[in-house]
């Protein structure tokens, strides 16, 4: 594979990879870093990539490995020198759409937030296949090849993730 083919991959799968990176990280700064690292690593591994063998799943597997490595490094650094995390939440007030009422927009945002929080509360074994299936729109077989696990295990983890999210969301709605 050559650089021109990689540029085509960025154009073709860039949005899906960025969305998946955002689901893994949860904030824009980390998403941008992970997205950039993913394609830098892809440039290093051009000789291993084959455009005919599902490059999207290859790029997603690179992003997953980079995220795991970054989390491991961060956890190690926190053990060595603990830091205080500053979380700044900026509320952006968007004008409501002409189609949706303000009440529906608020309820929709609240529901999306509850679902996102429920998914984020899952452990990585359940959350990553869930995001790959629903966000990156990968098939069970593609997820199995990326994670190097049997397709039955992927199906089982998706079922367990849905079941856990249902339980979390039912408790929150009471």
mmCIF file with all atom_site columns, C-alpha atoms in Angstrom:
data_model
loop_
_atom_site.group_PDB
_atom_site.id
_atom_site.type_symbol
_atom_site.label_atom_id
_atom_site.label_alt_id
_atom_site.label_comp_id
_atom_site.label_asym_id
_atom_site.label_entity_id
_atom_site.label_seq_id
_atom_site.pdbx_PDB_ins_code
_atom_site.Cartn_x
_atom_site.Cartn_y
_atom_site.Cartn_z
_atom_site.occupancy
_atom_site.B_iso_or_equiv
_atom_site.pdbx_formal_charge
_atom_site.auth_seq_id
_atom_site.auth_comp_id
_atom_site.auth_asym_id
_atom_site.auth_atom_id
_atom_site.pdbx_PDB_model_num
ATOM 1   C CA . UNK A 1 1   ? 0.000   0.000   0.000  1.00 0.00 ? 1   UNK A CA 1
ATOM 2   C CA . UNK A 1 2   ? 1.207   3.519   -0.780 1.00 0.00 ? 2   UNK A CA 1
ATOM 3   C CA . UNK A 1 3   ? 0.604   6.979   0.688  1.00 0.00 ? 3   UNK A CA 1
ATOM 4   C CA . UNK A 1 4   ? -2.011  7.813   -1.961 1.00 0.00 ? 4   UNK A CA 1
ATOM 5   C CA . UNK A 1 5   ? -4.025  4.774   -0.940 1.00 0.00 ? 5   UNK A CA 1
ATOM 6   C CA . UNK A 1 6   ? -3.778  5.832   2.704  1.00 0.00 ? 6   UNK A CA 1
ATOM 7   C CA . UNK A 1 7   ? -5.127  9.277   1.754  1.00 0.00 ? 7   UNK A CA 1
ATOM 8   C CA . UNK A 1 8   ? -8.058  7.540   0.096  1.00 0.00 ? 8   UNK A CA 1
ATOM 9   C CA . UNK A 1 9   ? -8.632  5.525   3.280  1.00 0.00 ? 9   UNK A CA 1
ATOM 10  C CA . UNK A 1 10  ? -8.672  8.726   5.342  1.00 0.00 ? 10  UNK A CA 1
ATOM 11  C CA . UNK A 1 11  ? -11.266 10.206  2.995  1.00 0.00 ? 11  UNK A CA 1
ATOM 12  C CA . UNK A 1 12  ? -13.315 7.024   2.939  1.00 0.00 ? 12  UNK A CA 1
ATOM 13  C CA . UNK A 1 13  ? -13.185 5.934   6.615  1.00 0.00 ? 13  UNK A CA 1
ATOM 14  C CA . UNK A 1 14  ? -11.938 9.054   8.420  1.00 0.00 ? 14  UNK A CA 1
ATOM 15  C CA . UNK A 1 15  ? -15.310 10.074  9.887  1.00 0.00 ? 15  UNK A CA 1
ATOM 16  C CA . UNK A 1 16  ? -16.086 6.574   11.131 1.00 0.00 ? 16  UNK A CA 1
ATOM 17  C CA . UNK A 1 17  ? -12.638 6.217   12.720 1.00 0.00 ? 17  UNK A CA 1
ATOM 18  C CA . UNK A 1 18  ? -12.929 9.671   14.317 1.00 0.00 ? 18  UNK A CA 1
ATOM 19  C CA . UNK A 1 19  ? -16.364 8.813   15.719 1.00 0.00 ? 19  UNK A CA 1
ATOM 20  C CA . UNK A 1 20  ? -15.045 5.552   17.102 1.00 0.00 ? 20  UNK A CA 1
ATOM 21  C CA . UNK A 1 21  ? -12.045 7.332   18.668 1.00 0.00 ? 21  UNK A CA 1
ATOM 22  C CA . UNK A 1 22  ? -14.451 9.801   20.266 1.00 0.00 ? 22  UNK A CA 1
ATOM 23  C CA . UNK A 1 23  ? -16.496 6.964   21.760 1.00 0.00 ? 23  UNK A CA 1
ATOM 24  C CA . UNK A 1 24  ? -13.333 5.447   23.210 1.00 0.00 ? 24  UNK A CA 1
ATOM 25  C CA . UNK A 1 25  ? -11.941 8.662   24.700 1.00 0.00 ? 25  UNK A CA 1
ATOM 26  C CA . UNK A 1 26  ? -14.975 10.774  25.507 1.00 0.00 ? 26  UNK A CA 1
ATOM 27  C CA . UNK A 1 27  ? -13.505 14.218  24.876 1.00 0.00 ? 27  UNK A CA 1
ATOM 28  C CA . UNK A 1 28  ? -12.355 16.196  21.861 1.00 0.00 ? 28  UNK A CA 1
ATOM 29  C CA . UNK A 1 29  ? -8.699  16.684  22.819 1.00 0.00 ? 29  UNK A CA 1
ATOM 30  C CA . UNK A 1 30  ? -8.048  12.986  23.460 1.00 0.00 ? 30  UNK A CA 1
ATOM 31  C CA . UNK A 1 31  ? -10.090 12.074  20.382 1.00 0.00 ? 31  UNK A CA 1
ATOM 32  C CA . UNK A 1 32  ? -7.960  14.302  18.171 1.00 0.00 ? 32  UNK A CA 1
ATOM 33  C CA . UNK A 1 33  ? -4.769  12.826  19.628 1.00 0.00 ? 33  UNK A CA 1
ATOM 34  C CA . UNK A 1 34  ? -5.930  9.227   19.222 1.00 0.00 ? 34  UNK A CA 1
ATOM 35  C CA . UNK A 1 35  ? -7.176  9.871   15.677 1.00 0.00 ? 35  UNK A CA 1
ATOM 36  C CA . UNK A 1 36  ? -3.862  11.412  14.687 1.00 0.00 ? 36  UNK A CA 1
ATOM 37  C CA . UNK A 1 37  ? -1.841  8.652   16.361 1.00 0.00 ? 37  UNK A CA 1
ATOM 38  C CA . UNK A 1 38  ? -3.954  6.029   14.583 1.00 0.00 ? 38  UNK A CA 1
ATOM 39  C CA . UNK A 1 39  ? -3.146  7.357   11.133 1.00 0.00 ? 39  UNK A CA 1
ATOM 40  C CA . UNK A 1 40  ? 0.494   7.989   12.037 1.00 0.00 ? 40  UNK A CA 1
ATOM 41  C CA . UNK A 1 41  ? 0.769   4.353   13.099 1.00 0.00 ? 41  UNK A CA 1
ATOM 42  C CA . UNK A 1 42  ? -1.013  3.370   9.885  1.00 0.00 ? 42  UNK A CA 1
ATOM 43  C CA . UNK A 1 43  ? 1.632   5.268   7.902  1.00 0.00 ? 43  UNK A CA 1
ATOM 44  C CA . UNK A 1 44  ? 4.345   3.339   9.760  1.00 0.00 ? 44  UNK A CA 1
ATOM 45  C CA . UNK A 1 45  ? 2.572   0.078   9.012  1.00 0.00 ? 45  UNK A CA 1
ATOM 46  C CA . UNK A 1 46  ? 1.819   0.715   5.327  1.00 0.00 ? 46  UNK A CA 1
ATOM 47  C CA . UNK A 1 47  ? 3.731   -2.409  4.380  1.00 0.00 ? 47  UNK A CA 1
ATOM 48  C CA . UNK A 1 48  ? 1.368   -4.542  6.529  1.00 0.00 ? 48  UNK A CA 1
ATOM 49  C CA . UNK A 1 49  ? -1.864  -2.987  5.294  1.00 0.00 ? 49  UNK A CA 1
ATOM 50  C CA . UNK A 1 50  ? -3.794  -4.483  2.418  1.00 0.00 ? 50  UNK A CA 1
ATOM 51  C CA . UNK A 1 51  ? -6.602  -2.341  1.007  1.00 0.00 ? 51  UNK A CA 1
ATOM 52  C CA . UNK A 1 52  ? -8.507  -5.427  -0.124 1.00 0.00 ? 52  UNK A CA 1
ATOM 53  C CA . UNK A 1 53  ? -8.734  -6.910  3.403  1.00 0.00 ? 53  UNK A CA 1
ATOM 54  C CA . UNK A 1 54  ? -11.073 -4.475  5.225  1.00 0.00 ? 54  UNK A CA 1
ATOM 55  C CA . UNK A 1 55  ? -8.770  -1.540  6.079  1.00 0.00 ? 55  UNK A CA 1
ATOM 56  C CA . UNK A 1 56  ? -11.458 0.025   8.315  1.00 0.00 ? 56  UNK A CA 1
ATOM 57  C CA . UNK A 1 57  ? -11.228 -2.843  10.798 1.00 0.00 ? 57  UNK A CA 1
ATOM 58  C CA . UNK A 1 58  ? -7.429  -2.654  10.642 1.00 0.00 ? 58  UNK A CA 1
ATOM 59  C CA . UNK A 1 59  ? -7.529  1.064   11.511 1.00 0.00 ? 59  UNK A CA 1
ATOM 60  C CA . UNK A 1 60  ? -10.007 0.474   14.333 1.00 0.00 ? 60  UNK A CA 1
ATOM 61  C CA . UNK A 1 61  ? -7.804  -2.263  15.780 1.00 0.00 ? 61  UNK A CA 1
ATOM 62  C CA . UNK A 1 62  ? -4.853  0.157   15.664 1.00 0.00 ? 62  UNK A CA 1
ATOM 63  C CA . UNK A 1 63  ? -6.942  2.766   17.515 1.00 0.00 ? 63  UNK A CA 1
ATOM 64  C CA . UNK A 1 64  ? -7.961  0.219   20.165 1.00 0.00 ? 64  UNK A CA 1
ATOM 65  C CA . UNK A 1 65  ? -4.370  -0.876  20.769 1.00 0.00 ? 65  UNK A CA 1
ATOM 66  C CA . UNK A 1 66  ? -3.163  2.720   20.983 1.00 0.00 ? 66  UNK A CA 1
ATOM 67  C CA . UNK A 1 67  ? -5.944  3.587   23.454 1.00 0.00 ? 67  UNK A CA 1
ATOM 68  C CA . UNK A 1 68  ? -5.106  0.595   25.649 1.00 0.00 ? 68  UNK A CA 1
ATOM 69  C CA . UNK A 1 69  ? -1.411  1.521   25.613 1.00 0.00 ? 69  UNK A CA 1
ATOM 70  C CA . UNK A 1 70  ? -2.176  5.142   26.471 1.00 0.00 ? 70  UNK A CA 1
ATOM 71  C CA . UNK A 1 71  ? -4.440  4.132   29.352 1.00 0.00 ? 71  UNK A CA 1
ATOM 72  C CA . UNK A 1 72  ? -1.806  1.760   30.690 1.00 0.00 ? 72  UNK A CA 1
ATOM 73  C CA . UNK A 1 73  ? 0.871   4.481   30.503 1.00 0.00 ? 73  UNK A CA 1
ATOM 74  C CA . UNK A 1 74  ? -1.416  7.009   32.168 1.00 0.00 ? 74  UNK A CA 1
ATOM 75  C CA . UNK A 1 75  ? -2.275  4.577   34.988 1.00 0.00 ? 75  UNK A CA 1
ATOM 76  C CA . UNK A 1 76  ? 1.425   3.897   35.555 1.00 0.00 ? 76  UNK A CA 1
ATOM 77  C CA . UNK A 1 77  ? 2.218   7.610   35.668 1.00 0.00 ? 77  UNK A CA 1
ATOM 78  C CA . UNK A 1 78  ? -0.595  8.221   38.153 1.00 0.00 ? 78  UNK A CA 1
ATOM 79  C CA . UNK A 1 79  ? 0.832   5.525   40.417 1.00 0.00 ? 79  UNK A CA 1
ATOM 80  C CA . UNK A 1 80  ? 4.258   7.139   40.252 1.00 0.00 ? 80  UNK A CA 1
ATOM 81  C CA . UNK A 1 81  ? 3.143   10.767  40.566 1.00 0.00 ? 81  UNK A CA 1
ATOM 82  C CA . UNK A 1 82  ? -0.586  11.223  41.241 1.00 0.00 ? 82  UNK A CA 1
ATOM 83  C CA . UNK A 1 83  ? -2.146  14.239  39.608 1.00 0.00 ? 83  UNK A CA 1
ATOM 84  C CA . UNK A 1 84  ? -5.321  16.130  40.239 1.00 0.00 ? 84  UNK A CA 1
ATOM 85  C CA . UNK A 1 85  ? -7.665  16.033  37.321 1.00 0.00 ? 85  UNK A CA 1
ATOM 86  C CA . UNK A 1 86  ? -9.395  19.243  36.365 1.00 0.00 ? 86  UNK A CA 1
ATOM 87  C CA . UNK A 1 87  ? -12.567 18.688  34.438 1.00 0.00 ? 87  UNK A CA 1
ATOM 88  C CA . UNK A 1 88  ? -13.988 21.763  32.817 1.00 0.00 ? 88  UNK A CA 1
ATOM 89  C CA . UNK A 1 89  ? -17.495 21.419  31.533 1.00 0.00 ? 89  UNK A CA 1
ATOM 90  C CA . UNK A 1 90  ? -18.526 24.037  29.052 1.00 0.00 ? 90  UNK A CA 1
ATOM 91  C CA . UNK A 1 91  ? -22.227 24.277  28.413 1.00 0.00 ? 91  UNK A CA 1
ATOM 92  C CA . UNK A 1 92  ? -22.944 25.312  24.893 1.00 0.00 ? 92  UNK A CA 1
ATOM 93  C CA . UNK A 1 93  ? -26.411 26.616  24.417 1.00 0.00 ? 93  UNK A CA 1
ATOM 94  C CA . UNK A 1 94  ? -27.540 25.749  20.934 1.00 0.00 ? 94  UNK A CA 1
ATOM 95  C CA . UNK A 1 95  ? -30.637 27.311  19.476 1.00 0.00 ? 95  UNK A CA 1
ATOM 96  C CA . UNK A 1 96  ? -33.389 24.715  19.164 1.00 0.00 ? 96  UNK A CA 1
ATOM 97  C CA . UNK A 1 97  ? -34.215 23.382  15.715 1.00 0.00 ? 97  UNK A CA 1
ATOM 98  C CA . UNK A 1 98  ? -37.245 24.746  13.995 1.00 0.00 ? 98  UNK A CA 1
ATOM 99  C CA . UNK A 1 99  ? -38.667 21.224  13.874 1.00 0.00 ? 99  UNK A CA 1
ATOM 100 C CA . UNK A 1 100 ? -38.168 20.148  17.482 1.00 0.00 ? 100 UNK A CA 1
ATOM 101 C CA . UNK A 1 101 ? -39.649 21.800  20.512 1.00 0.00 ? 101 UNK A CA 1
ATOM 102 C CA . UNK A 1 102 ? -37.293 22.904  23.301 1.00 0.00 ? 102 UNK A CA 1
ATOM 103 C CA . UNK A 1 103 ? -38.754 20.256  25.602 1.00 0.00 ? 103 UNK A CA 1
ATOM 104 C CA . UNK A 1 104 ? -38.073 17.481  23.090 1.00 0.00 ? 104 UNK A CA 1
ATOM 105 C CA . UNK A 1 105 ? -34.535 18.730  22.495 1.00 0.00 ? 105 UNK A CA 1
ATOM 106 C CA . UNK A 1 106 ? -33.817 18.665  26.236 1.00 0.00 ? 106 UNK A CA 1
ATOM 107 C CA . UNK A 1 107 ? -35.352 15.221  26.667 1.00 0.00 ? 107 UNK A CA 1
ATOM 108 C CA . UNK A 1 108 ? -33.440 13.899  23.664 1.00 0.00 ? 108 UNK A CA 1
ATOM 109 C CA . UNK A 1 109 ? -30.146 15.276  24.968 1.00 0.00 ? 109 UNK A CA 1
ATOM 110 C CA . UNK A 1 110 ? -30.851 13.837  28.415 1.00 0.00 ? 110 UNK A CA 1
ATOM 111 C CA . UNK A 1 111 ? -31.673 10.411  26.978 1.00 0.00 ? 111 UNK A CA 1
ATOM 112 C CA . UNK A 1 112 ? -28.530 10.422  24.816 1.00 0.00 ? 112 UNK A CA 1
ATOM 113 C CA . UNK A 1 113 ? -26.483 11.373  27.878 1.00 0.00 ? 113 UNK A CA 1
ATOM 114 C CA . UNK A 1 114 ? -28.005 8.560   29.938 1.00 0.00 ? 114 UNK A CA 1
ATOM 115 C CA . UNK A 1 115 ? -27.267 6.021   27.200 1.00 0.00 ? 115 UNK A CA 1
ATOM 116 C CA . UNK A 1 116 ? -23.708 7.333   26.779 1.00 0.00 ? 116 UNK A CA 1
ATOM 117 C CA . UNK A 1 117 ? -23.111 7.183   30.546 1.00 0.00 ? 117 UNK A CA 1
ATOM 118 C CA . UNK A 1 118 ? -24.506 3.647   30.711 1.00 0.00 ? 118 UNK A CA 1
ATOM 119 C CA . UNK A 1 119 ? -22.208 2.527   27.884 1.00 0.00 ? 119 UNK A CA 1
ATOM 120 C CA . UNK A 1 120 ? -19.216 4.270   29.430 1.00 0.00 ? 120 UNK A CA 1
ATOM 121 C CA . UNK A 1 121 ? -19.821 2.523   32.755 1.00 0.00 ? 121 UNK A CA 1
ATOM 122 C CA . UNK A 1 122 ? -19.275 -0.891  31.125 1.00 0.00 ? 122 UNK A CA 1
ATOM 123 C CA . UNK A 1 123 ? -15.852 -2.505  31.285 1.00 0.00 ? 123 UNK A CA 1
ATOM 124 C CA . UNK A 1 124 ? -13.695 -2.515  28.142 1.00 0.00 ? 124 UNK A CA 1
ATOM 125 C CA . UNK A 1 125 ? -14.525 -6.126  27.242 1.00 0.00 ? 125 UNK A CA 1
ATOM 126 C CA . UNK A 1 126 ? -18.163 -5.159  26.799 1.00 0.00 ? 126 UNK A CA 1
ATOM 127 C CA . UNK A 1 127 ? -17.882 -1.503  25.789 1.00 0.00 ? 127 UNK A CA 1
ATOM 128 C CA . UNK A 1 128 ? -15.426 -1.862  22.880 1.00 0.00 ? 128 UNK A CA 1
ATOM 129 C CA . UNK A 1 129 ? -17.444 -4.477  20.934 1.00 0.00 ? 129 UNK A CA 1
ATOM 130 C CA . UNK A 1 130 ? -20.600 -2.431  21.626 1.00 0.00 ? 130 UNK A CA 1
ATOM 131 C CA . UNK A 1 131 ? -19.053 0.726   20.151 1.00 0.00 ? 131 UNK A CA 1
ATOM 132 C CA . UNK A 1 132 ? -17.562 -1.213  17.250 1.00 0.00 ? 132 UNK A CA 1
ATOM 133 C CA . UNK A 1 133 ? -20.948 -2.711  16.410 1.00 0.00 ? 133 UNK A CA 1
ATOM 134 C CA . UNK A 1 134 ? -23.141 0.366   16.812 1.00 0.00 ? 134 UNK A CA 1
ATOM 135 C CA . UNK A 1 135 ? -20.794 3.308   16.207 1.00 0.00 ? 135 UNK A CA 1
ATOM 136 C CA . UNK A 1 136 ? -18.328 1.928   13.678 1.00 0.00 ? 136 UNK A CA 1
ATOM 137 C CA . UNK A 1 137 ? -21.059 -0.268  12.137 1.00 0.00 ? 137 UNK A CA 1
ATOM 138 C CA . UNK A 1 138 ? -18.816 -3.314  11.962 1.00 0.00 ? 138 UNK A CA 1
ATOM 139 C CA . UNK A 1 139 ? -20.161 -6.834  11.568 1.00 0.00 ? 139 UNK A CA 1
ATOM 140 C CA . UNK A 1 140 ? -19.686 -9.503  14.223 1.00 0.00 ? 140 UNK A CA 1
ATOM 141 C CA . UNK A 1 141 ? -17.097 -11.231 12.020 1.00 0.00 ? 141 UNK A CA 1
ATOM 142 C CA . UNK A 1 142 ? -15.118 -8.001  11.547 1.00 0.00 ? 142 UNK A CA 1
ATOM 143 C CA . UNK A 1 143 ? -15.138 -7.330  15.285 1.00 0.00 ? 143 UNK A CA 1
ATOM 144 C CA . UNK A 1 144 ? -14.003 -10.891 15.936 1.00 0.00 ? 144 UNK A CA 1
ATOM 145 C CA . UNK A 1 145 ? -11.067 -10.538 13.537 1.00 0.00 ? 145 UNK A CA 1
ATOM 146 C CA . UNK A 1 146 ? -10.016 -7.166  14.985 1.00 0.00 ? 146 UNK A CA 1
ATOM 147 C CA . UNK A 1 147 ? -10.186 -8.306  18.612 1.00 0.00 ? 147 UNK A CA 1
ATOM 148 C CA . UNK A 1 148 ? -8.857  -11.773 17.756 1.00 0.00 ? 148 UNK A CA 1
ATOM 149 C CA . UNK A 1 149 ? -11.709 -13.572 19.508 1.00 0.00 ? 149 UNK A CA 1
ATOM 150 C CA . UNK A 1 150 ? -14.320 -16.025 18.178 1.00 0.00 ? 150 UNK A CA 1
ATOM 151 C CA . UNK A 1 151 ? -17.538 -14.572 16.667 1.00 0.00 ? 151 UNK A CA 1
ATOM 152 C CA . UNK A 1 152 ? -19.571 -16.356 19.349 1.00 0.00 ? 152 UNK A CA 1
ATOM 153 C CA . UNK A 1 153 ? -17.667 -14.447 22.026 1.00 0.00 ? 153 UNK A CA 1
ATOM 154 C CA . UNK A 1 154 ? -18.443 -11.175 20.253 1.00 0.00 ? 154 UNK A CA 1
ATOM 155 C CA . UNK A 1 155 ? -22.149 -12.054 20.175 1.00 0.00 ? 155 UNK A CA 1
ATOM 156 C CA . UNK A 1 156 ? -22.038 -13.009 23.836 1.00 0.00 ? 156 UNK A CA 1
ATOM 157 C CA . UNK A 1 157 ? -20.327 -9.736  24.805 1.00 0.00 ? 157 UNK A CA 1
ATOM 158 C CA . UNK A 1 158 ? -22.842 -7.722  22.780 1.00 0.00 ? 158 UNK A CA 1
ATOM 159 C CA . UNK A 1 159 ? -25.688 -9.543  24.532 1.00 0.00 ? 159 UNK A CA 1
ATOM 160 C CA . UNK A 1 160 ? -24.103 -8.979  27.951 1.00 0.00 ? 160 UNK A CA 1
ATOM 161 C CA . UNK A 1 161 ? -23.516 -5.296  27.151 1.00 0.00 ? 161 UNK A CA 1
ATOM 162 C CA . UNK A 1 162 ? -27.128 -4.781  26.064 1.00 0.00 ? 162 UNK A CA 1
ATOM 163 C CA . UNK A 1 163 ? -28.372 -6.611  29.151 1.00 0.00 ? 163 UNK A CA 1
ATOM 164 C CA . UNK A 1 164 ? -26.170 -4.531  31.480 1.00 0.00 ? 164 UNK A CA 1
ATOM 165 C CA . UNK A 1 165 ? -27.194 -1.276  29.804 1.00 0.00 ? 165 UNK A CA 1
ATOM 166 C CA . UNK A 1 166 ? -30.863 -2.221  30.060 1.00 0.00 ? 166 UNK A CA 1
ATOM 167 C CA . UNK A 1 167 ? -30.440 -2.885  33.771 1.00 0.00 ? 167 UNK A CA 1
ATOM 168 C CA . UNK A 1 168 ? -28.593 0.420   34.314 1.00 0.00 ? 168 UNK A CA 1
ATOM 169 C CA . UNK A 1 169 ? -31.153 2.412   32.320 1.00 0.00 ? 169 UNK A CA 1
ATOM 170 C CA . UNK A 1 170 ? -34.110 0.783   34.066 1.00 0.00 ? 170 UNK A CA 1
ATOM 171 C CA . UNK A 1 171 ? -32.660 1.685   37.471 1.00 0.00 ? 171 UNK A CA 1
ATOM 172 C CA . UNK A 1 172 ? -32.048 5.294   36.392 1.00 0.00 ? 172 UNK A CA 1
ATOM 173 C CA . UNK A 1 173 ? -35.551 5.734   34.995 1.00 0.00 ? 173 UNK A CA 1
ATOM 174 C CA . UNK A 1 174 ? -37.254 4.641   38.246 1.00 0.00 ? 174 UNK A CA 1
#
